[in-house]
CSV table of C-alpha atoms and ligand atoms in Angstrom, one decimal:
chain,number,residue,atom,x,y,z
A,283,MET,CA,107.7,109.5,91.0
A,284,LYS,CA,107.2,105.8,91.3
A,285,ILE,CA,107.0,104.3,94.9
A,286,VAL,CA,106.7,100.7,95.9
A,287,PHE,CA,105.7,99.9,99.5
A,288,ALA,CA,106.5,96.5,101.1
A,289,THR,CA,104.4,95.8,104.1
A,290,SER,CA,103.0,92.9,106.1
A,291,GLU,CA,99.5,94.5,106.4
A,292,ALA,CA,97.4,97.2,104.6
A,293,ASN,CA,93.8,98.3,104.6
A,294,PRO,CA,91.3,97.4,103.2
A,295,TYR,CA,92.8,93.9,102.8
A,296,ILE,CA,94.1,92.9,106.3
A,297,LYS,CA,94.8,94.7,109.5
A,298,SER,CA,96.1,93.9,112.9
A,299,GLY,CA,97.1,97.5,113.9
A,300,GLY,CA,97.8,101.1,112.8
A,301,LEU,CA,100.4,99.9,110.3
A,302,ALA,CA,97.5,98.7,108.0
A,303,ASP,CA,95.8,102.1,108.2
A,304,VAL,CA,98.9,103.9,107.2
A,305,LEU,CA,99.6,101.6,104.2
A,306,GLY,CA,95.9,101.9,103.3
A,307,SER,CA,96.0,105.7,103.2
A,308,LEU,CA,99.5,107.1,102.6
A,309,PRO,CA,99.9,105.6,99.1
A,310,LYS,CA,96.4,106.8,98.1
A,311,SER,CA,97.3,110.3,99.1
A,312,LEU,CA,100.5,110.2,97.1
A,313,VAL,CA,98.6,109.0,94.1
A,314,GLN,CA,96.3,112.0,94.5
A,315,LYS,CA,99.3,114.1,94.3
A,316,GLY,CA,100.2,112.6,90.9
A,317,HIS,CA,102.6,109.8,91.9
A,318,GLU,CA,102.5,106.1,91.0
A,319,CYS,CA,102.2,103.8,93.9
A,320,ALA,CA,102.1,100.0,94.4
A,321,VAL,CA,101.9,98.1,97.7
A,322,ILE,CA,103.2,94.6,98.0
A,323,LEU,CA,101.8,92.3,100.8
A,324,PRO,CA,101.5,88.7,101.6
A,325,LYS,CA,98.3,86.9,100.5
A,326,TYR,CA,97.0,85.7,103.8
A,327,GLN,CA,94.2,83.2,104.4
A,328,ASP,CA,92.1,85.7,106.3
A,329,MET,CA,91.8,88.2,103.4
A,330,LYS,CA,88.4,88.3,101.7
A,331,LEU,CA,89.6,88.7,98.2
A,332,ALA,CA,87.2,86.5,96.1
A,333,ASP,CA,86.9,87.9,92.6
A,334,THR,CA,88.5,91.2,93.3
A,335,ILE,CA,92.0,90.0,92.5
A,336,GLU,CA,93.6,89.0,89.2
A,337,TYR,CA,96.4,86.4,88.7
A,338,VAL,CA,99.7,88.0,87.5
A,339,ALA,CA,102.4,85.4,87.5
A,340,SER,CA,104.0,82.5,89.4
A,341,TYR,CA,107.7,81.4,89.6
A,342,ASP,CA,110.2,79.8,92.0
A,343,ILE,CA,112.4,81.8,94.1
A,344,TRP,CA,115.3,81.0,96.5
A,345,VAL,CA,115.0,81.7,100.3
A,346,GLY,CA,118.5,80.7,101.5
A,347,TRP,CA,118.8,77.1,100.4
A,348,ARG,CA,115.0,76.6,100.0
A,349,LYS,CA,113.4,76.7,96.5
A,350,CYS,CA,109.9,78.2,97.1
A,351,TYR,CA,106.8,78.7,94.9
A,352,CYS,CA,105.9,82.4,94.6
A,353,GLY,CA,102.5,83.3,93.2
A,354,VAL,CA,101.5,86.9,92.5
A,355,PHE,CA,98.0,88.4,92.3
A,356,LYS,CA,97.0,92.0,92.0
A,357,ALA,CA,94.1,94.5,92.6
A,358,GLU,CA,93.5,98.2,92.2
A,359,TYR,CA,92.1,100.1,94.9
A,360,ASP,CA,91.9,103.9,95.3
A,361,GLY,CA,94.2,104.3,92.3
A,362,VAL,CA,96.9,102.1,94.1
A,363,THR,CA,98.0,98.8,92.7
A,364,TYR,CA,98.2,96.1,95.4
A,365,TYR,CA,100.2,93.0,94.8
A,366,PHE,CA,99.6,89.9,96.9
A,367,ILE,CA,102.4,87.3,97.3
A,368,ASP,CA,101.0,83.7,97.4
A,369,ASN,CA,102.7,80.8,99.1
A,370,GLU,CA,100.3,78.5,100.9
A,371,GLN,CA,102.9,76.9,103.1
A,372,TYR,CA,103.8,80.2,104.6
A,373,PHE,CA,100.5,82.2,104.5
A,374,ARG,CA,97.6,79.8,104.4
A,375,ARG,CA,97.1,80.0,108.2
A,376,PRO,CA,94.7,82.0,110.4
A,377,GLY,CA,95.9,85.5,111.6
A,378,LEU,CA,99.1,87.3,110.6
A,379,TYR,CA,101.8,86.8,113.1
A,380,GLY,CA,102.8,84.7,116.1
A,381,TYR,CA,104.1,81.5,114.4
A,382,ASP,CA,107.4,79.8,115.3
A,383,ASP,CA,108.6,80.3,111.7
A,384,ASP,CA,107.6,84.0,111.4
A,385,ASN,CA,111.3,84.8,110.5
A,386,GLU,CA,111.2,82.3,107.7
A,387,ARG,CA,107.9,83.4,106.4
A,388,PHE,CA,109.0,87.1,106.2
A,389,ALA,CA,112.3,86.1,104.8
A,390,PHE,CA,110.4,84.4,102.0
A,391,PHE,CA,108.3,87.6,101.6
A,392,ASP,CA,111.4,89.8,101.6
A,393,PHE,CA,112.9,87.8,98.7
A,394,ALA,CA,109.5,87.7,97.0
A,395,VAL,CA,109.2,91.6,97.0
A,396,LEU,CA,112.7,92.1,95.4
A,397,GLU,CA,112.1,89.3,92.8
A,398,LEU,CA,108.8,90.7,91.9
A,399,LEU,CA,110.3,94.1,90.9
A,400,SER,CA,112.2,92.6,87.9
A,401,HIS,CA,109.8,89.7,87.2
A,402,ILE,CA,107.0,92.2,86.2
A,403,ASP,CA,109.2,95.1,85.6
A,404,LEU,CA,108.1,97.3,88.5
A,405,LYS,CA,111.2,99.1,89.1
A,406,PRO,CA,110.5,102.0,91.5
A,407,ASP,CA,112.4,105.2,92.3
A,408,VAL,CA,111.8,104.5,96.0
A,409,LEU,CA,111.2,101.3,97.7
A,410,SER,CA,109.5,102.0,101.0
A,411,LEU,CA,109.8,99.4,103.8
A,412,HIS,CA,107.8,99.2,107.0
A,413,ASP,CA,108.7,97.5,110.4
A,414,TRP,CA,110.7,94.4,111.0
A,415,GLN,CA,108.9,92.1,108.6
A,416,THR,CA,110.3,93.9,105.6
A,417,ALA,CA,113.5,95.3,107.2
A,418,MET,CA,115.8,92.8,105.6
A,419,ILE,CA,114.9,94.0,102.2
A,420,ALA,CA,117.2,96.9,102.8
A,421,ALA,CA,120.2,94.5,103.6
A,422,LEU,CA,119.4,92.1,100.7
A,423,TYR,CA,119.2,95.1,98.3
A,424,LYS,CA,122.4,96.7,99.3
A,425,GLU,CA,124.4,93.5,99.7
A,426,ARG,CA,123.1,91.7,96.6
A,427,TYR,CA,120.4,93.0,94.4
A,428,ALA,CA,121.9,96.5,93.8
A,429,TYR,CA,124.7,94.9,92.0
A,430,TYR,CA,122.4,93.7,89.2
A,431,GLU,CA,121.9,96.2,86.5
A,432,TYR,CA,118.1,96.1,86.6
A,433,TYR,CA,118.1,97.0,90.3
A,434,ASN,CA,120.6,100.0,90.1
A,435,ASP,CA,119.6,103.2,91.7
A,436,ILE,CA,116.6,102.3,93.8
A,437,LYS,CA,116.4,104.4,97.0
A,438,ILE,CA,115.4,102.5,100.1
A,439,THR,CA,113.5,104.0,103.0
A,440,PHE,CA,112.7,102.3,106.2
A,441,THR,CA,109.8,103.4,108.4
A,442,ILE,CA,109.7,102.5,112.1
A,443,HIS,CA,106.1,102.1,113.3
A,444,ASN,CA,107.1,100.4,116.5
A,445,ILE,CA,110.6,99.9,117.7
A,446,ALA,CA,109.6,97.4,120.3
A,447,TYR,CA,109.4,94.7,117.6
A,448,GLN,CA,112.7,94.4,115.9
A,449,GLY,CA,112.9,90.8,114.5
A,450,LYS,CA,115.7,89.6,116.8
A,451,CYS,CA,116.9,86.2,116.2
A,452,ASP,CA,119.6,83.6,116.0
A,453,PRO,CA,122.7,84.7,114.0
A,454,ASN,CA,122.6,81.6,112.0
A,455,LEU,CA,119.4,82.7,110.3
A,456,LEU,CA,121.4,85.4,108.4
A,457,SER,CA,122.8,82.7,106.1
A,458,ASP,CA,120.1,80.1,106.5
A,459,HIS,CA,117.2,82.3,105.7
A,460,PHE,CA,118.7,85.2,103.8
A,461,GLY,CA,121.6,83.5,102.2
A,462,LEU,CA,123.9,86.3,103.4
A,463,ASP,CA,127.5,85.8,104.7
A,464,ASN,CA,127.9,85.5,108.5
A,465,TYR,CA,130.5,88.3,108.1
A,466,LEU,CA,127.5,90.7,108.2
A,467,TYR,CA,126.8,89.6,111.7
A,468,TYR,CA,130.4,89.7,112.9
A,469,ASN,CA,131.1,93.2,111.4
A,470,GLY,CA,128.0,94.5,113.2
A,471,ASN,CA,125.8,95.4,110.2
A,472,CYS,CA,123.1,93.0,111.1
A,473,ARG,CA,124.0,92.6,114.8
A,474,ASN,CA,122.7,94.2,118.0
A,475,ASP,CA,123.1,92.9,121.6
A,476,GLY,CA,124.4,89.5,120.5
A,477,CYS,CA,121.5,88.8,118.2
A,478,PHE,CA,120.9,89.0,114.5
A,479,ASN,CA,118.6,92.0,114.4
A,480,MET,CA,116.6,92.9,111.4
A,481,MET,CA,115.5,96.3,112.3
A,482,LYS,CA,119.1,97.2,113.1
A,483,ALA,CA,120.1,96.1,109.7
A,484,ALA,CA,117.4,98.2,108.1
A,485,ILE,CA,118.5,101.2,110.0
A,486,PHE,CA,122.0,100.6,108.9
A,487,TYR,CA,121.4,99.9,105.2
A,488,SER,CA,118.4,102.2,104.3
A,489,ASP,CA,119.1,105.5,102.6
A,490,ALA,CA,116.7,107.2,105.0
A,491,VAL,CA,114.9,106.1,108.1
A,492,THR,CA,111.6,107.6,109.0
A,493,THR,CA,109.3,107.2,111.9
A,494,VAL,CA,105.7,108.1,112.5
A,495,SER,CA,105.9,111.3,114.5
A,496,PRO,CA,108.4,114.0,115.2
A,497,THR,CA,108.4,113.4,119.0
A,498,TYR,CA,109.0,109.7,118.5
A,499,ALA,CA,111.9,110.5,116.3
A,500,GLN,CA,113.5,112.3,119.2
A,501,GLU,CA,112.5,109.7,121.8
A,502,ILE,CA,114.0,106.8,120.1
A,503,LEU,CA,117.4,108.4,120.2
A,504,THR,CA,117.3,108.0,124.0
A,505,ASP,CA,118.0,105.0,126.2
A,506,GLU,CA,114.5,105.2,127.5
A,507,PHE,CA,112.8,104.7,124.3
A,508,GLY,CA,115.4,103.3,121.9
A,509,GLU,CA,114.9,99.6,122.9
A,510,GLY,CA,118.6,99.0,122.3
A,511,LEU,CA,118.8,100.7,118.9
A,512,GLN,CA,119.5,104.3,120.1
A,513,ASN,CA,123.2,104.0,119.2
A,514,ILE,CA,122.6,103.0,115.6
A,515,LEU,CA,119.8,105.6,115.4
A,516,GLN,CA,122.2,108.3,116.8
A,517,MET,CA,124.6,107.3,114.1
A,518,ARG,CA,122.0,107.8,111.4
A,519,ARG,CA,120.3,110.7,113.1
A,520,HIS,CA,121.0,113.1,110.1
A,521,ASP,CA,118.9,110.7,107.9
A,522,LEU,CA,116.2,110.2,110.4
A,523,TYR,CA,112.9,112.0,109.9
A,524,GLY,CA,109.8,112.1,112.1
A,525,ILE,CA,106.7,112.4,110.0
A,526,LEU,CA,103.3,112.4,111.7
A,527,ASN,CA,100.8,109.9,110.3
A,528,GLY,CA,97.6,111.1,108.9
A,529,ILE,CA,94.2,109.5,108.8
A,530,ASP,CA,92.1,109.0,105.7
A,531,TYR,CA,89.4,111.9,106.0
A,532,ASP,CA,87.3,110.1,103.3
A,533,THR,CA,86.7,106.9,105.2
A,534,ILE,CA,87.1,108.3,108.8
A,535,ASN,CA,84.2,110.7,108.5
A,536,PRO,CA,81.3,111.2,110.9
A,537,SER,CA,79.2,112.7,108.1
A,538,THR,CA,79.3,109.5,106.0
A,539,ASP,CA,80.3,106.7,108.4
A,540,PRO,CA,77.9,103.8,107.7
A,541,GLN,CA,78.7,102.3,111.2
A,542,ILE,CA,77.2,105.1,113.2
A,543,VAL,CA,73.6,105.9,114.1
A,544,LYS,CA,73.3,109.7,113.3
A,545,HIS,CA,75.7,111.4,110.9
A,546,PHE,CA,77.2,114.8,112.0
A,547,ASP,CA,79.7,117.4,111.0
A,548,LYS,CA,81.0,120.5,112.7
A,549,ALA,CA,77.7,122.2,112.2
A,550,THR,CA,75.5,119.5,113.7
A,551,VAL,CA,77.8,117.8,116.2
A,552,HIS,CA,76.1,119.4,119.2
A,553,GLN,CA,72.7,118.2,118.2
A,554,ASN,CA,73.7,114.8,116.8
A,555,LYS,CA,76.4,113.6,119.1
A,556,PRO,CA,73.9,113.2,121.9
A,557,ILE,CA,71.9,110.9,119.7
A,558,ASN,CA,74.9,108.8,119.1
A,559,LYS,CA,75.7,108.8,122.8
A,560,ALA,CA,72.3,107.5,123.8
A,561,GLU,CA,72.4,104.7,121.2
A,562,LEU,CA,75.9,103.7,122.4
A,563,GLN,CA,74.7,103.7,126.0
A,564,LYS,CA,71.9,101.4,124.9
A,565,GLU,CA,74.2,99.1,122.8
A,566,CYS,CA,76.6,98.7,125.7
A,567,GLY,CA,73.9,98.1,128.3
A,568,LEU,CA,74.6,101.3,130.3
A,569,PRO,CA,71.9,103.6,131.7
A,570,VAL,CA,70.8,106.1,129.0
A,571,ASN,CA,71.8,109.5,130.4
A,572,PRO,CA,72.8,112.5,128.4
A,573,ASP,CA,74.5,114.3,131.3
A,574,VAL,CA,76.9,111.6,132.6
A,575,PRO,CA,80.3,111.9,130.9
A,576,LEU,CA,81.1,108.9,128.8
A,577,ILE,CA,84.7,107.8,128.4
A,578,GLY,CA,85.9,105.5,125.6
A,579,ILE,CA,88.9,103.3,125.5
A,580,VAL,CA,89.7,101.5,122.2
A,581,THR,CA,93.0,99.6,122.3
A,582,ARG,CA,95.0,96.5,121.9
A,583,LEU,CA,95.4,95.2,125.5
A,584,THR,CA,99.2,95.4,125.7
A,585,TRP,CA,101.7,97.1,128.0
A,586,GLN,CA,102.4,99.8,125.4
A,587,LYS,CA,98.9,101.3,125.9
A,588,GLY,CA,99.0,102.4,129.5
A,589,LEU,CA,96.7,99.7,130.9
A,590,ASP,CA,98.7,99.5,134.1
A,591,LEU,CA,97.6,103.1,134.8
A,592,ILE,CA,94.0,102.5,133.8
A,593,ILE,CA,93.7,99.4,135.9
A,594,ASN,CA,95.4,101.1,138.8
A,595,ARG,CA,92.9,103.9,138.9
A,596,MET,CA,89.7,102.2,137.7
A,597,GLU,CA,88.2,101.8,141.2
A,598,GLU,CA,89.0,105.5,141.9
A,599,LEU,CA,87.4,106.4,138.6
A,600,MET,CA,84.2,104.5,139.6
A,601,LYS,CA,83.8,107.0,142.5
A,602,ARG,CA,83.1,109.7,139.9
A,603,ASP,CA,79.9,110.2,138.1
A,604,VAL,CA,81.1,108.7,134.8
A,605,GLN,CA,80.5,105.8,132.4
A,606,VAL,CA,83.3,103.9,130.7
A,607,VAL,CA,83.2,101.8,127.5
A,608,VAL,CA,86.3,99.6,126.8
A,609,LEU,CA,86.8,97.8,123.6
A,610,GLY,CA,89.8,95.7,122.7
A,611,ALA,CA,91.5,92.3,123.3
A,612,GLY,CA,94.9,91.2,124.1
A,613,ASP,CA,96.9,90.1,127.1
A,614,LEU,CA,95.1,88.1,129.8
A,615,LYS,CA,97.2,90.1,132.3
A,616,TYR,CA,94.9,93.1,131.5
A,617,GLU,CA,91.8,91.3,130.4
A,618,GLU,CA,91.3,89.6,133.8
A,619,PRO,CA,91.5,92.6,136.1
A,620,LEU,CA,89.3,94.6,133.7
A,621,LYS,CA,86.7,91.9,133.8
A,622,ALA,CA,86.8,91.7,137.5
A,623,ILE,CA,86.3,95.4,137.9
A,624,ALA,CA,83.5,95.6,135.3
A,625,ALA,CA,81.7,92.8,137.2
A,626,TYR,CA,81.3,95.1,140.2
A,627,HIS,CA,80.3,98.2,138.3
A,628,ASN,CA,78.2,96.9,135.5
A,629,GLN,CA,76.0,100.1,135.5
A,630,LYS,CA,79.1,102.1,134.8
A,631,ILE,CA,81.5,100.1,132.8
A,632,SER,CA,80.8,98.2,129.5
A,633,MET,CA,83.6,95.8,128.9
A,634,ASN,CA,83.9,94.5,125.3
A,635,LEU,CA,87.0,92.2,125.2
A,636,LYS,CA,87.1,91.8,121.4
A,637,TYR,CA,87.8,93.6,118.1
A,638,ASP,CA,84.7,95.1,116.6
A,639,PHE,CA,85.2,97.7,113.9
A,640,GLY,CA,81.5,98.9,113.9
A,641,LEU,CA,81.5,99.4,117.7
A,642,SER,CA,84.8,101.2,117.6
A,643,CYS,CA,83.3,103.8,115.2
A,644,ARG,CA,80.2,104.2,117.4
A,645,ILE,CA,82.6,104.7,120.4
A,646,TYR,CA,84.4,107.5,118.6
A,647,ALA,CA,81.1,109.0,117.6
A,648,GLY,CA,79.1,108.6,120.8
A,649,CYS,CA,81.7,109.2,123.6
A,650,ASP,CA,82.5,112.6,125.2
A,651,MET,CA,86.1,111.7,126.0
A,652,PHE,CA,88.7,109.2,124.8
A,653,LEU,CA,91.3,107.9,127.2
A,654,MET,CA,94.8,106.9,125.8
A,655,PRO,CA,97.5,107.2,128.4
A,656,SER,CA,100.2,105.1,126.5
A,657,LEU,CA,103.6,104.3,127.9
A,658,PHE,CA,105.0,105.0,124.5
A,659,GLU,CA,103.1,105.7,121.2
A,660,PRO,CA,105.0,106.0,118.0
A,661,CYS,CA,102.1,107.8,116.5
A,662,GLY,CA,98.7,106.5,117.5
A,663,LEU,CA,95.7,106.9,115.3
A,664,SER,CA,92.8,106.4,117.8
A,665,GLN,CA,93.3,109.9,119.3
A,666,MET,CA,93.1,111.4,115.7
A,667,MET,CA,89.9,109.5,115.0
A,668,SER,CA,88.5,110.8,118.2
A,669,LEU,CA,89.3,114.3,117.4
A,670,ARG,CA,87.7,113.9,114.0
A,671,TYR,CA,84.5,112.7,115.7
A,672,GLY,CA,84.5,115.5,118.3
A,673,THR,CA,85.4,113.2,121.2
A,674,ILE,CA,88.0,114.9,123.4
A,675,PRO,CA,91.2,112.9,123.9
A,676,ILE,CA,92.9,112.5,127.3
A,677,VAL,CA,96.5,111.4,126.5
A,678,ARG,CA,99.9,111.1,127.9
A,679,GLU,CA,102.5,113.4,126.3
A,680,THR,CA,104.5,110.9,124.4
A,681,GLY,CA,105.2,110.3,120.6
A,682,GLY,CA,102.4,111.1,118.3
A,683,LEU,CA,100.0,111.7,121.1
A,684,LYS,CA,102.0,114.9,122.0
A,685,ASP,CA,102.2,115.9,118.4
A,686,SER,CA,98.5,115.5,117.5
A,687,VAL,CA,96.7,116.6,120.7
A,688,GLU,CA,97.0,120.2,121.8
A,689,ALA,CA,96.7,120.6,125.5
A,690,TYR,CA,93.6,122.7,126.6
A,691,ASN,CA,94.4,126.1,127.9
A,692,GLU,CA,91.4,127.5,129.8
A,693,PHE,CA,92.7,131.0,129.9
A,694,GLU,CA,93.1,131.4,126.2
A,695,ASN,CA,90.4,129.0,125.1
A,696,THR,CA,92.7,126.9,123.0
A,697,GLY,CA,93.6,123.3,122.7
A,698,THR,CA,91.9,120.1,121.5
A,699,GLY,CA,92.4,117.7,124.5
A,700,PHE,CA,93.8,117.0,127.9
A,701,SER,CA,97.3,115.7,128.5
A,702,PHE,CA,99.8,114.8,131.3
A,703,LYS,CA,103.5,114.3,131.2
A,704,ASN,CA,104.7,111.5,133.4
A,705,TYR,CA,103.7,107.8,133.3
A,706,ASN,CA,102.0,108.1,136.7
A,707,ALA,CA,98.5,106.9,137.6
A,708,HIS,CA,97.8,109.9,139.9
A,709,GLU,CA,98.8,112.3,137.2
A,710,MET,CA,96.4,110.6,134.8
A,711,MET,CA,93.6,110.7,137.4
A,712,ASP,CA,94.2,114.4,138.0
A,713,THR,CA,93.9,115.0,134.4
A,714,ILE,CA,90.7,113.0,134.0
A,715,ASP,CA,89.3,115.0,137.0
A,716,TYR,CA,90.2,118.2,135.2
A,717,ALA,CA,88.4,117.1,132.0
A,718,LEU,CA,85.4,116.2,134.1
A,719,ARG,CA,85.4,119.7,135.7
A,720,VAL,CA,85.6,121.3,132.2
A,721,TYR,CA,82.9,119.0,130.9
A,722,ASN,CA,80.4,120.7,133.3
A,723,ASP,CA,81.0,124.0,131.7
A,724,LYS,CA,79.1,123.5,128.5
A,725,GLU,CA,80.3,126.6,126.7
A,726,LYS,CA,84.0,125.6,127.3
A,727,TRP,CA,83.3,122.0,126.5
A,728,ASN,CA,81.7,122.8,123.1
A,729,GLY,CA,84.6,125.1,122.3
A,730,LEU,CA,86.9,122.1,122.8
A,731,ILE,CA,84.7,119.9,120.5
A,732,ASP,CA,84.6,122.6,117.9
A,733,ARG,CA,88.5,122.9,117.9
A,734,ALA,CA,88.9,119.1,117.9
A,735,MET,CA,86.8,118.9,114.8
A,736,ASP,CA,88.8,121.6,113.1
A,737,ALA,CA,92.1,119.8,113.7
A,738,LYS,CA,93.6,118.9,110.4
A,739,LEU,CA,95.1,115.5,110.7
A,740,ASP,CA,94.7,114.2,107.2
A,741,TRP,CA,97.6,113.0,104.9
A,742,ASP,CA,98.0,116.2,102.9
A,743,LYS,CA,100.9,117.8,104.8
A,744,SER,CA,102.5,114.5,105.9
A,745,ALA,CA,102.5,113.0,102.3
A,746,ASP,CA,104.3,116.1,101.2
A,747,ALA,CA,106.8,115.5,104.0
A,748,TYR,CA,107.4,112.0,102.7
A,749,LEU,CA,107.8,113.4,99.2
A,750,LYS,CA,110.4,115.8,100.4
A,751,VAL,CA,112.5,113.0,101.9
A,752,PHE,CA,112.1,110.9,98.7
A,753,ASN,CA,113.1,113.9,96.6
A,754,SER,CA,116.1,114.6,98.7
A,755,LEU,CA,117.3,111.0,98.1
A,756,LEU,CA,116.7,111.2,94.3
A,757,GLY,CA,118.7,114.4,94.1
B,996,LIG,C1,102.1,101.1,115.4
B,996,LIG,C2,102.3,102.1,116.6
B,996,LIG,C3,101.3,103.2,116.6
B,996,LIG,C4,101.2,103.9,115.1
B,996,LIG,C5,101.1,102.8,114.1
B,996,LIG,C6,101.1,103.3,112.6
B,996,LIG,O1,101.0,100.4,115.6
B,996,LIG,O2,102.2,101.4,117.8
B,996,LIG,O3,101.6,104.2,117.5
B,996,LIG,O4,100.2,104.8,115.1
B,996,LIG,O5,102.0,101.8,114.2
B,996,LIG,O6,102.2,104.0,112.3
C-alpha cells in the first residue's frame, strides 16, 4: 500500500509537540511492514537540512486568487521519503506557528500537497492528514481534486491529535484562501458555531477519522471534551477510530540513548538508574541523595497539562521528603508561580523553564516518578517514555494516559503506575502520597519498575490498527 502523510511537523526535522514524534515514527513502522510511505511538510527556516536534501522541482500554484511559488525538496530517512515544501514568504520565519497569517500559510501548504501528488506522480492509495493545518486538504480533495482523473480514488483519513486547535476563522477565507464556494459555509460542511472551521470540514469530508487513543475517541463525542465538534463526530462515529500512538523503541531506548549518563535495560535498571539519578541531581543543583524520591515533570506549560493542579499543591508537596525537577516552557501564567515557588525551595525544586531535549532524556532516566495530571490528553507520549525508562508515571485517567498506564494494584502486584480519576488537586495529592508510600517498600517499587519496563508501547500493534482502517477503506 502507498501512503502519503501531510503534516505541519515531523521528527527528525522539526518538532513543537507530540505530533512530530508520531509523524517521525508511524511511517517508519509502516515501511518496516512492507508499505511505501512519504511525508510532506513545510520547509521551515529552523530546519537544519544542509546537504541532506535534494532539489526536486518548482512550479507556481494557486492559493485562492494568489499565484505562489512552490519549491520541492526531498530526503530519505528510515526508509521514508520526506518532501519539503518551499516558499520563503510563508515559511522563512522563526518557529512554526503563531503568525497572523497562519491560515494563509497552511492554505498554501494544503494546495501544495495536493499539487505535488500529480506534479511528481506520487498518487497514494491513502492520503493521511493530521490536525487543523492539513484539514482543508480533505475538503479541497472532495470538492475539487477528486474530479480530475489523476486524483480519482484516493482515500482520505484525518487524524485528530488535539481537538482544542481547530483552525476557526472568518467565513470569507473559504473563498479567499481556498477558492471554494461560500455555499460550503452556508450548507454547514465547513461551518461550526458561526465560524469557518477547518477541523469540522475534515471530519465531514474524510473517509475515516482517527484519533490517538481509544479513550480520547470516546471522550470527544461528549460535550465535556468535544470542544464544539461533538455533534459532527457523533454523526461520523461509525467512521471514528481511536488508535493509541506508539513510541519509537529504537530511538527512545535507555540502553542506547546518547543523552544519558549510564545506559540500562530491564536487567540493569536497579543498579544503573541510581547512577542516572545522582547525575541528574547534580546537574539540577539538588542535593545528591539516593533515598529521596525524585519526581519529574516535562511538559508544555499550557492549561491542558494540569498545571493548575500542580501549582495548587506544590507548597503541600514541599512538606514531603521529595525532590522535583520541572522542564518546560509556555504560558507566563504558569511560569511565574512556578518560579516563585522554586525560589523558596531551591533545595527541593529544580525549575528549568526551557526546552532541552538532552535534559528531558536524563529526567526520564534519572527520576523515580513522572507526574502528568492532564486536564485532557489525546494520547500523551511522555508517560510512555517514562515507562520505557522505568520511571513510574502518576497520571490522571484521561485519554491516552488512561490507555497506556495501568493502575497499580497492591494486592495482586499488577500495574505500571498511579492514577486518579477527577480533575481535582486533592485527588492528585492523595495519589502522589500513595506513590510515596509504595516507594518506601523497595520490593514493591522494584516490581513496578520491572512491569513498567515490560510495557509494550511501540508501534507494532498500532501500525497494524492503522492498516486495518486503511484496508477497510480500500475494500
Ligand atoms: C498532541 C496531544 C498529545 C498527543 C500528540 C501526538 O500533542 O496533545 O496528547 O500525544 O498530539 O498524537
